[in-house]
């Protein structure tokens, strides 16, 4: 972790101290994109060059792995609730204008594949924007005494123009953003300043406009751990084994022919030796035997290894096979399904612990930036003013959920508002309207229900009372 701003003349961008991290990011992106021949060169180099493209199979588990977590995290959109009606109105505006749920999804992919994801907030002259930034352009620095006490962020984009290389940078520190363009040499060393703008005050003195989100971290590291690290060797072996199985099956689908020399003739035009089969029938002479060579590829053992590799892959990544249905995904109820997905839901809970404070911080920063730039309708929203009701991304068992909350409501353990909010998945003004409609229906039903007669009176009196009331 750097302890000072890396942007200075005769310094390299990326700095050497962070070169390993950049290399890991590039490697992880290649895995996500399916360019596995770049990351797993050993198996490909062991094959004959003319057969590599025909034999190698790419199983892009990495892309599926990195999309399944945001699918479960925000595939079922979370509900955002603010403390006051004014804050709720502007919060709804921020969410709609910035497609915030989709932005969270993109950051979720980066958190999985890189170990780190970035929210980037800025003012475009009219409104506040909430977007993302790829970690490949990001270099933070921290206090020497605490690697998690980040003091600034640099976002730097390299580009080429007129056969020269340039670096367009944004330096973020609390309350300030500075835009600078540098010229680089071919090695990435900064040689001169091309353009240096005056630092701009953001109006938010205690926060920066770049908000990182991390995957699993430890006490001795600031950057998150990629989901790929734990299963990379298994995925490589799986692709290698599948490719070898494909090679065996291809060989057996076009076997070599074994027979006597009398079967071989010479083509008078080409001078090449050939076998004239006339289809698949071969005339045999006495004592001559023509047959196909067969090859026992030990495929049963290969498929057993594949099964073991797949089981280990599920265990290490925390993905339950029940997510993929079939025999693994059969469940009689929603609670039974959740028990099958316990390892997957545990991972989602870890992600929520990272995303919940980060998203609330991003919303707060965006609202404060809007107020500072006098955006019409902007209202300051603090992180404590926002509540996010995250969903689990699983199909809801409505009957089971309604039954559970009906029991809780009858026992007086939850309010009607809470029960309706959870069962019908409503919040904000939609929830208020639903509660109002429920209350109106209850009042209408009460008005239409005949009065209960006094059970202590004689039967004839109760019947007369019921007839009088229309019963």
Short mmCIF file of C-alpha atoms in Angstrom, two decimals:
data_model
loop_
_atom_site.label_atom_id
_atom_site.label_comp_id
_atom_site.label_asym_id
_atom_site.label_seq_id
_atom_site.Cartn_x
_atom_site.Cartn_y
_atom_site.Cartn_z
CA UNK A 1 0.00 0.00 0.00
CA UNK A 2 1.43 3.39 -1.00
CA UNK A 3 1.82 6.10 1.65
CA UNK A 4 2.02 9.13 -0.66
CA UNK A 5 0.56 10.50 -3.89
CA UNK A 6 2.20 8.53 -6.76
CA UNK A 7 1.86 11.38 -9.30
CA UNK A 8 5.20 13.13 -9.67
CA UNK A 9 7.74 13.72 -12.43
CA UNK A 10 10.08 10.83 -13.28
CA UNK A 11 7.81 8.44 -11.38
CA UNK A 12 6.04 5.53 -13.00
CA UNK A 13 2.30 5.09 -13.22
CA UNK A 14 1.44 2.45 -12.18
CA UNK A 15 4.04 2.56 -9.39
CA UNK A 16 6.29 -0.49 -9.10
CA UNK A 17 4.90 -1.16 -5.60
CA UNK A 18 1.43 -1.66 -7.11
CA UNK A 19 2.50 -3.43 -10.31
CA UNK A 20 1.65 -6.87 -8.91
CA UNK A 21 -1.88 -5.73 -8.08
CA UNK A 22 -2.38 -4.35 -11.60
CA UNK A 23 -1.09 -7.60 -13.08
CA UNK A 24 -3.57 -9.53 -10.95
CA UNK A 25 -6.41 -7.30 -12.12
CA UNK A 26 -5.48 -7.85 -15.78
CA UNK A 27 -5.26 -11.60 -15.19
CA UNK A 28 -8.67 -11.65 -13.50
CA UNK A 29 -10.24 -9.69 -16.35
CA UNK A 30 -8.86 -12.22 -18.85
CA UNK A 31 -10.44 -15.05 -16.83
CA UNK A 32 -13.78 -13.21 -16.74
CA UNK A 33 -13.63 -12.56 -20.51
CA UNK A 34 -12.87 -16.22 -21.26
CA UNK A 35 -9.31 -15.62 -22.52
CA UNK A 36 -8.06 -18.59 -20.49
CA UNK A 37 -5.26 -19.45 -22.92
CA UNK A 38 -3.51 -16.30 -21.64
CA UNK A 39 -3.81 -17.27 -17.99
CA UNK A 40 -3.36 -21.05 -18.34
CA UNK A 41 -0.56 -21.31 -20.93
CA UNK A 42 1.02 -24.51 -19.57
CA UNK A 43 -1.60 -26.92 -20.91
CA UNK A 44 -1.88 -25.16 -24.25
CA UNK A 45 1.90 -25.25 -24.74
CA UNK A 46 1.91 -29.01 -24.11
CA UNK A 47 -0.32 -29.54 -27.14
CA UNK A 48 0.85 -29.65 -30.72
CA UNK A 49 0.50 -26.14 -32.17
CA UNK A 50 -1.79 -27.26 -35.00
CA UNK A 51 -4.18 -28.92 -32.52
CA UNK A 52 -4.40 -26.29 -29.75
CA UNK A 53 -7.41 -24.43 -31.12
CA UNK A 54 -9.21 -27.72 -31.83
CA UNK A 55 -8.64 -29.36 -28.44
CA UNK A 56 -8.74 -26.62 -25.80
CA UNK A 57 -12.14 -26.14 -24.16
CA UNK A 58 -12.90 -22.98 -22.18
CA UNK A 59 -15.42 -23.41 -19.37
CA UNK A 60 -16.11 -19.86 -18.26
CA UNK A 61 -16.95 -20.64 -14.65
CA UNK A 62 -15.33 -17.33 -13.65
CA UNK A 63 -17.90 -15.18 -15.43
CA UNK A 64 -20.76 -17.20 -13.97
CA UNK A 65 -19.18 -16.93 -10.51
CA UNK A 66 -18.85 -13.14 -10.73
CA UNK A 67 -22.42 -12.57 -11.93
CA UNK A 68 -24.21 -14.93 -9.57
CA UNK A 69 -23.36 -12.82 -6.48
CA UNK A 70 -24.78 -9.51 -7.80
CA UNK A 71 -27.71 -11.51 -9.21
CA UNK A 72 -28.55 -12.61 -5.68
CA UNK A 73 -27.63 -9.27 -4.12
CA UNK A 74 -29.64 -6.89 -6.33
CA UNK A 75 -31.32 -9.10 -8.95
CA UNK A 76 -34.33 -8.66 -6.70
CA UNK A 77 -34.06 -4.86 -6.26
CA UNK A 78 -33.54 -3.61 -2.70
CA UNK A 79 -35.91 -1.04 -1.18
CA UNK A 80 -34.46 2.36 -0.28
CA UNK A 81 -36.22 4.31 2.46
CA UNK A 82 -35.29 7.79 3.76
CA UNK A 83 -36.10 9.36 7.10
CA UNK A 84 -38.34 12.20 5.84
CA UNK A 85 -40.69 12.67 2.85
CA UNK A 86 -38.42 15.39 1.41
CA UNK A 87 -35.39 13.11 1.63
CA UNK A 88 -37.38 10.23 0.15
CA UNK A 89 -38.35 12.34 -2.87
CA UNK A 90 -34.75 13.26 -3.67
CA UNK A 91 -33.53 9.75 -2.88
CA UNK A 92 -35.97 8.37 -5.46
CA UNK A 93 -34.60 10.93 -7.94
CA UNK A 94 -31.00 9.87 -7.33
CA UNK A 95 -31.88 6.21 -7.72
CA UNK A 96 -33.81 6.75 -10.96
CA UNK A 97 -31.40 9.24 -12.58
CA UNK A 98 -28.35 7.07 -11.91
CA UNK A 99 -29.88 3.61 -12.33
CA UNK A 100 -28.35 2.94 -8.95
CA UNK A 101 -29.34 -0.72 -8.74
CA UNK A 102 -27.57 -1.43 -12.04
CA UNK A 103 -24.53 0.51 -10.81
CA UNK A 104 -24.44 -1.63 -7.66
CA UNK A 105 -24.61 -4.70 -9.91
CA UNK A 106 -21.56 -3.58 -11.90
CA UNK A 107 -19.58 -2.84 -8.74
CA UNK A 108 -20.62 -6.27 -7.45
CA UNK A 109 -19.04 -7.92 -10.51
CA UNK A 110 -15.79 -6.03 -9.88
CA UNK A 111 -15.80 -6.94 -6.19
CA UNK A 112 -16.01 -10.60 -7.15
CA UNK A 113 -13.49 -10.68 -10.01
CA UNK A 114 -10.97 -8.09 -8.77
CA UNK A 115 -11.62 -8.19 -5.03
CA UNK A 116 -12.35 -4.45 -5.19
CA UNK A 117 -15.05 -2.25 -6.74
CA UNK A 118 -15.41 1.53 -6.97
CA UNK A 119 -18.30 3.97 -6.86
CA UNK A 120 -17.37 7.29 -8.47
CA UNK A 121 -19.53 10.38 -7.86
CA UNK A 122 -19.30 13.68 -9.74
CA UNK A 123 -21.27 16.78 -10.75
CA UNK A 124 -21.72 17.17 -14.51
CA UNK A 125 -22.86 20.80 -14.42
CA UNK A 126 -26.57 19.96 -14.19
CA UNK A 127 -26.98 17.04 -11.84
CA UNK A 128 -25.01 14.65 -9.72
CA UNK A 129 -23.95 11.38 -11.28
CA UNK A 130 -23.15 8.09 -9.51
CA UNK A 131 -21.08 5.73 -11.61
CA UNK A 132 -18.29 3.20 -11.42
CA UNK A 133 -14.56 3.21 -12.04
CA UNK A 134 -12.53 0.17 -12.98
CA UNK A 135 -9.94 -0.75 -10.32
CA UNK A 136 -7.35 -1.00 -13.13
CA UNK A 137 -7.16 2.82 -13.18
CA UNK A 138 -7.16 3.25 -9.39
CA UNK A 139 -4.22 3.93 -7.09
CA UNK A 140 -4.98 4.90 -3.45
CA UNK A 141 -2.55 5.90 -0.76
CA UNK A 142 -2.89 5.63 3.01
CA UNK A 143 -1.46 6.84 6.29
CA UNK A 144 1.90 5.21 7.13
CA UNK A 145 0.48 4.26 10.53
CA UNK A 146 -2.68 2.55 9.22
CA UNK A 147 -3.07 1.04 5.75
CA UNK A 148 -6.86 1.26 6.05
CA UNK A 149 -6.77 5.00 6.76
CA UNK A 150 -6.88 6.10 3.10
CA UNK A 151 -5.81 9.69 2.50
CA UNK A 152 -6.43 9.97 -1.24
CA UNK A 153 -7.27 8.24 -4.51
CA UNK A 154 -5.87 8.68 -8.02
CA UNK A 155 -7.86 7.62 -11.06
CA UNK A 156 -5.63 7.57 -14.13
CA UNK A 157 -6.56 6.73 -17.74
CA UNK A 158 -3.77 6.13 -20.26
CA UNK A 159 -4.24 6.92 -23.95
CA UNK A 160 -2.19 7.47 -27.11
CA UNK A 161 -2.41 10.52 -29.37
CA UNK A 162 -0.09 11.52 -32.24
CA UNK A 163 2.26 8.65 -31.32
CA UNK A 164 2.63 10.03 -27.80
CA UNK A 165 1.35 8.58 -24.55
CA UNK A 166 -0.65 10.54 -22.01
CA UNK A 167 -2.17 10.01 -18.57
CA UNK A 168 -5.44 11.78 -17.72
CA UNK A 169 -5.80 11.84 -13.93
CA UNK A 170 -8.19 12.82 -11.15
CA UNK A 171 -6.72 13.17 -7.68
CA UNK A 172 -9.30 12.86 -4.90
CA UNK A 173 -8.62 14.08 -1.37
CA UNK A 174 -11.17 15.03 1.32
CA UNK A 175 -13.04 18.09 0.02
CA UNK A 176 -11.02 18.43 -3.21
CA UNK A 177 -10.62 17.04 -6.74
CA UNK A 178 -7.78 17.99 -9.10
CA UNK A 179 -7.61 17.20 -12.81
CA UNK A 180 -4.14 16.87 -14.40
CA UNK A 181 -2.85 15.49 -17.71
CA UNK A 182 0.69 14.12 -17.95
CA UNK A 183 2.83 12.92 -20.84
CA UNK A 184 4.39 9.47 -20.41
CA UNK A 185 7.27 7.72 -22.08
CA UNK A 186 6.87 4.20 -23.44
CA UNK A 187 7.77 2.72 -20.07
CA UNK A 188 4.95 4.61 -18.33
CA UNK A 189 7.21 7.16 -16.62
CA UNK A 190 5.79 10.69 -16.20
CA UNK A 191 7.99 13.09 -18.20
CA UNK A 192 6.05 16.38 -18.09
CA UNK A 193 2.80 18.08 -17.07
CA UNK A 194 0.62 18.86 -20.10
CA UNK A 195 -2.34 20.42 -18.28
CA UNK A 196 -2.91 21.13 -14.60
CA UNK A 197 -6.27 22.54 -13.51
CA UNK A 198 -6.85 24.35 -10.25
CA UNK A 199 -8.11 22.06 -7.46
CA UNK A 200 -11.90 22.18 -7.16
CA UNK A 201 -13.65 22.17 -3.81
CA UNK A 202 -16.42 19.58 -3.58
CA UNK A 203 -18.14 21.17 -0.58
CA UNK A 204 -17.76 17.89 1.33
CA UNK A 205 -14.80 18.43 3.61
CA UNK A 206 -14.90 15.07 5.38
CA UNK A 207 -15.30 12.69 2.43
CA UNK A 208 -13.94 11.83 -1.01
CA UNK A 209 -15.98 11.24 -4.16
CA UNK A 210 -14.44 7.79 -4.73
CA UNK A 211 -15.96 5.08 -2.52
CA UNK A 212 -14.32 1.62 -2.60
CA UNK A 213 -16.06 -1.64 -1.76
CA UNK A 214 -13.97 -4.70 -0.94
CA UNK A 215 -14.42 -8.43 -0.98
CA UNK A 216 -12.93 -10.43 1.90
CA UNK A 217 -10.18 -8.47 3.67
CA UNK A 218 -7.90 -9.21 6.62
CA UNK A 219 -6.20 -7.12 9.29
CA UNK A 220 -2.99 -6.89 7.26
CA UNK A 221 -4.45 -5.99 3.87
CA UNK A 222 -6.52 -3.12 2.48
CA UNK A 223 -7.39 -4.63 -0.90
CA UNK A 224 -9.98 -7.40 -1.17
CA UNK A 225 -9.36 -10.97 -2.27
CA UNK A 226 -10.67 -12.04 -5.68
CA UNK A 227 -13.14 -14.93 -5.79
CA UNK A 228 -10.95 -16.50 -8.48
CA UNK A 229 -7.89 -17.11 -6.31
CA UNK A 230 -9.40 -19.95 -4.30
CA UNK A 231 -10.56 -22.01 -7.29
CA UNK A 232 -8.07 -21.14 -10.04
CA UNK A 233 -6.08 -24.39 -9.96
CA UNK A 234 -9.27 -26.47 -9.89
CA UNK A 235 -10.69 -24.60 -12.90
CA UNK A 236 -7.44 -25.09 -14.80
CA UNK A 237 -7.42 -28.83 -14.11
CA UNK A 238 -11.11 -29.08 -15.03
CA UNK A 239 -10.57 -27.42 -18.41
CA UNK A 240 -7.49 -29.57 -19.00
CA UNK A 241 -9.34 -32.80 -18.22
CA UNK A 242 -12.35 -31.87 -20.37
CA UNK A 243 -10.04 -30.97 -23.24
CA UNK A 244 -8.29 -34.34 -22.96
CA UNK A 245 -11.66 -36.15 -22.93
CA UNK A 246 -12.63 -34.24 -26.06
CA UNK A 247 -9.35 -35.29 -27.69
CA UNK A 248 -9.97 -38.97 -26.85
CA UNK A 249 -13.53 -38.85 -28.19
CA UNK A 250 -12.37 -37.10 -31.36
CA UNK A 251 -9.73 -39.77 -31.94
CA UNK A 252 -12.24 -42.58 -31.44
CA UNK A 253 -14.71 -40.94 -33.81
CA UNK A 254 -12.08 -41.10 -36.59
CA UNK A 255 -9.98 -44.18 -35.78
CA UNK A 256 -6.98 -45.46 -37.72
CA UNK A 257 -7.47 -48.50 -39.99
CA UNK A 258 -5.38 -51.63 -39.43
CA UNK A 259 -4.94 -54.12 -42.29
CA UNK A 260 -2.56 -55.99 -44.56
CA UNK A 261 -0.28 -54.32 -47.05
CA UNK A 262 -2.35 -55.70 -49.91
CA UNK A 263 -5.07 -53.19 -49.07
CA UNK A 264 -2.73 -50.25 -49.77
CA UNK A 265 -2.46 -49.04 -53.39
CA UNK A 266 -0.65 -46.20 -55.11
CA UNK A 267 -2.55 -43.39 -56.76
CA UNK A 268 -1.18 -43.07 -60.33
CA UNK A 269 -1.89 -39.35 -60.49
CA UNK A 270 -0.50 -38.20 -57.16
CA UNK A 271 1.90 -41.04 -56.43
CA UNK A 272 0.52 -41.16 -52.88
CA UNK A 273 -0.35 -44.34 -51.03
CA UNK A 274 -4.04 -44.73 -50.27
CA UNK A 275 -6.66 -47.22 -49.24
CA UNK A 276 -9.62 -47.68 -51.58
CA UNK A 277 -12.38 -48.77 -49.30
CA UNK A 278 -15.39 -48.23 -51.51
CA UNK A 279 -17.37 -47.19 -48.45
CA UNK A 280 -17.07 -49.20 -45.21
CA UNK A 281 -16.88 -52.65 -46.84
CA UNK A 282 -13.48 -54.32 -47.24
CA UNK A 283 -13.07 -57.56 -49.21
CA UNK A 284 -10.91 -60.02 -47.23
CA UNK A 285 -8.47 -62.65 -48.54
CA UNK A 286 -7.73 -65.79 -46.65
CA UNK A 287 -5.57 -65.03 -43.62
CA UNK A 288 -5.95 -61.27 -43.99
CA UNK A 289 -7.58 -59.29 -41.19
CA UNK A 290 -8.80 -55.69 -41.48
CA UNK A 291 -10.07 -53.86 -38.38
CA UNK A 292 -10.13 -50.52 -36.63
CA UNK A 293 -7.75 -49.62 -33.89
CA UNK A 294 -9.56 -48.78 -30.66
CA UNK A 295 -8.20 -46.81 -27.73
CA UNK A 296 -9.23 -47.20 -24.11
CA UNK A 297 -9.03 -43.62 -22.85
CA UNK A 298 -9.97 -44.50 -19.25
CA UNK A 299 -12.88 -42.08 -19.52
CA UNK A 300 -14.65 -43.47 -16.49
CA UNK A 301 -11.77 -42.37 -14.28
CA UNK A 302 -11.66 -39.01 -16.06
CA UNK A 303 -15.35 -38.33 -15.41
CA UNK A 304 -14.94 -39.38 -11.77
CA UNK A 305 -12.15 -36.82 -11.41
CA UNK A 306 -14.36 -34.18 -13.01
CA UNK A 307 -17.11 -34.91 -10.50
CA UNK A 308 -14.68 -34.57 -7.60
CA UNK A 309 -13.31 -31.32 -9.01
CA UNK A 310 -16.79 -29.90 -9.38
CA UNK A 311 -17.68 -30.76 -5.78
CA UNK A 312 -14.51 -29.09 -4.50
CA UNK A 313 -15.23 -26.04 -6.66
CA UNK A 314 -18.70 -25.66 -5.13
CA UNK A 315 -17.30 -26.04 -1.61
CA UNK A 316 -14.51 -23.49 -2.07
CA UNK A 317 -16.57 -20.82 -3.84
CA UNK A 318 -19.58 -21.09 -1.52
CA UNK A 319 -22.02 -21.76 -4.36
CA UNK A 320 -24.64 -24.37 -3.58
CA UNK A 321 -25.46 -26.83 -6.39
CA UNK A 322 -29.13 -26.26 -5.48
CA UNK A 323 -28.95 -22.98 -7.41
CA UNK A 324 -28.75 -24.95 -10.64
CA UNK A 325 -31.89 -27.02 -10.06
CA UNK A 326 -32.15 -30.66 -11.05
CA UNK A 327 -31.82 -33.25 -8.31
CA UNK A 328 -29.85 -30.75 -6.21
CA UNK A 329 -32.53 -28.07 -6.22
CA UNK A 330 -35.65 -29.94 -5.18
CA UNK A 331 -37.24 -28.41 -2.07
CA UNK A 332 -40.71 -28.62 -0.61
CA UNK A 333 -40.80 -25.03 0.68
CA UNK A 334 -38.95 -21.74 0.73
CA UNK A 335 -37.35 -22.52 4.09
CA UNK A 336 -36.18 -25.91 2.78
CA UNK A 337 -34.60 -24.20 -0.22
CA UNK A 338 -32.78 -21.75 2.05
CA UNK A 339 -31.38 -24.62 4.08
CA UNK A 340 -29.94 -26.06 0.87
CA UNK A 341 -28.41 -22.66 0.06
CA UNK A 342 -26.89 -21.96 3.47
CA UNK A 343 -23.32 -21.58 2.16
CA UNK A 344 -24.46 -19.28 -0.67
CA UNK A 345 -26.60 -17.10 1.62
CA UNK A 346 -23.69 -16.82 4.04
CA UNK A 347 -21.55 -15.36 1.25
CA UNK A 348 -24.36 -12.93 0.28
CA UNK A 349 -24.57 -11.77 3.90
CA UNK A 350 -20.84 -10.98 3.84
CA UNK A 351 -21.34 -8.92 0.69
CA UNK A 352 -24.22 -7.03 2.29
CA UNK A 353 -21.98 -6.09 5.21
CA UNK A 354 -19.64 -4.45 2.68
CA UNK A 355 -22.23 -2.91 0.36
CA UNK A 356 -24.75 -1.56 2.87
CA UNK A 357 -22.52 1.10 4.50
CA UNK A 358 -20.83 1.88 1.18
CA UNK A 359 -24.09 2.48 -0.73
CA UNK A 360 -25.51 4.61 2.10
CA UNK A 361 -22.27 6.63 2.08
CA UNK A 362 -22.47 7.07 -1.69
CA UNK A 363 -26.06 8.32 -1.45
CA UNK A 364 -25.07 10.76 1.28
CA UNK A 365 -22.10 12.06 -0.73
CA UNK A 366 -24.25 12.48 -3.84
CA UNK A 367 -26.92 14.43 -1.94
CA UNK A 368 -24.36 16.68 -0.25
CA UNK A 369 -22.62 17.32 -3.58
CA UNK A 370 -25.98 18.25 -5.10
CA UNK A 371 -26.76 20.66 -2.28
CA UNK A 372 -23.28 22.23 -2.57
CA UNK A 373 -23.89 22.82 -6.30
CA UNK A 374 -27.47 24.09 -5.73
CA UNK A 375 -29.18 21.36 -7.76
CA UNK A 376 -32.95 22.06 -7.77
CA UNK A 377 -34.81 19.85 -5.32
CA UNK A 378 -31.65 18.55 -3.68
CA UNK A 379 -31.88 17.65 0.00
CA UNK A 380 -28.99 16.54 2.17
CA UNK A 381 -29.29 12.90 3.21
CA UNK A 382 -27.04 11.48 5.88
CA UNK A 383 -25.90 7.83 5.87
CA UNK A 384 -28.00 7.28 8.99
CA UNK A 385 -31.07 8.64 7.17
CA UNK A 386 -31.12 5.81 4.62
CA UNK A 387 -32.40 2.30 5.22
CA UNK A 388 -31.81 -0.36 2.57
CA UNK A 389 -33.95 -3.49 2.69
CA UNK A 390 -31.78 -6.03 0.83
CA UNK A 391 -33.47 -9.07 -0.68
CA UNK A 392 -32.01 -12.56 -1.00
CA UNK A 393 -32.70 -12.96 -4.73
CA UNK A 394 -34.60 -16.20 -4.21
CA UNK A 395 -38.20 -16.83 -5.31
CA UNK A 396 -40.50 -16.01 -2.42
CA UNK A 397 -42.76 -18.69 -0.96
CA UNK A 398 -45.70 -16.31 -0.51
CA UNK A 399 -47.91 -18.82 1.33
CA UNK A 400 -45.16 -19.66 3.81
CA UNK A 401 -44.21 -16.00 4.37
CA UNK A 402 -47.83 -14.85 4.77
CA UNK A 403 -48.54 -17.65 7.23
CA UNK A 404 -45.48 -16.81 9.32
CA UNK A 405 -46.22 -13.08 9.52
CA UNK A 406 -49.92 -13.68 10.17
CA UNK A 407 -48.90 -15.72 13.20
CA UNK A 408 -46.49 -13.04 14.36
CA UNK A 409 -49.14 -10.33 13.91
CA UNK A 410 -51.73 -12.33 15.86
CA UNK A 411 -49.21 -12.81 18.67
CA UNK A 412 -48.55 -9.07 18.73
CA UNK A 413 -44.86 -9.49 17.83
CA UNK A 414 -44.94 -7.38 14.65
CA UNK A 415 -47.05 -4.48 13.40
CA UNK A 416 -49.38 -4.57 10.43
CA UNK A 417 -47.02 -2.23 8.62
CA UNK A 418 -44.06 -4.60 9.04
CA UNK A 419 -46.10 -7.65 8.00
CA UNK A 420 -47.44 -5.98 4.85
CA UNK A 421 -44.01 -4.58 3.97
CA UNK A 422 -42.34 -7.99 4.11
CA UNK A 423 -45.10 -10.14 2.59
CA UNK A 424 -45.97 -7.78 -0.28
CA UNK A 425 -42.42 -6.38 -0.65
CA UNK A 426 -43.61 -2.79 -0.55
CA UNK A 427 -42.12 0.31 0.99
CA UNK A 428 -42.39 4.10 1.02
CA UNK A 429 -45.52 5.62 -0.51
CA UNK A 430 -46.61 2.27 -1.99
CA UNK A 431 -46.68 0.78 1.49
CA UNK A 432 -48.64 3.75 2.88
CA UNK A 433 -51.25 3.42 0.12
CA UNK A 434 -51.61 -0.31 0.76
CA UNK A 435 -52.08 0.21 4.50
CA UNK A 436 -54.69 2.90 3.79
CA UNK A 437 -56.56 0.54 1.47
CA UNK A 438 -56.47 -2.23 4.08
CA UNK A 439 -57.87 0.14 6.72
CA UNK A 440 -60.65 1.29 4.37
CA UNK A 441 -61.60 -2.33 3.59
CA UNK A 442 -61.67 -3.13 7.32
CA UNK A 443 -63.96 -0.16 8.06
CA UNK A 444 -66.27 -1.09 5.17
CA UNK A 445 -66.47 -4.70 6.33
CA UNK A 446 -67.23 -3.62 9.90
CA UNK A 447 -70.03 -1.32 8.73
CA UNK A 448 -71.63 -4.10 6.66
CA UNK A 449 -71.42 -6.79 9.36
CA UNK A 450 -74.66 -7.22 11.40
CA UNK A 451 -74.44 -6.64 15.11
CA UNK A 452 -73.92 -9.80 17.15
CA UNK A 453 -77.05 -10.62 19.14
CA UNK A 454 -76.99 -11.14 22.87
CA UNK A 455 -76.43 -14.87 23.39
CA UNK A 456 -78.07 -14.74 26.83
CA UNK A 457 -81.50 -13.85 25.43
CA UNK A 458 -84.02 -16.50 24.44
CA UNK A 459 -83.68 -18.00 20.98
CA UNK A 460 -86.87 -16.35 19.67
CA UNK A 461 -85.61 -12.92 20.73
CA UNK A 462 -82.26 -13.50 18.99
CA UNK A 463 -83.96 -14.63 15.79
CA UNK A 464 -86.22 -11.55 15.79
CA UNK A 465 -83.16 -9.31 16.34
CA UNK A 466 -81.30 -11.00 13.46
CA UNK A 467 -84.30 -10.54 11.12
CA UNK A 468 -84.61 -6.92 12.13
CA UNK A 469 -80.91 -6.31 11.33
CA UNK A 470 -81.18 -7.99 7.96
CA UNK A 471 -79.54 -11.26 9.04
#
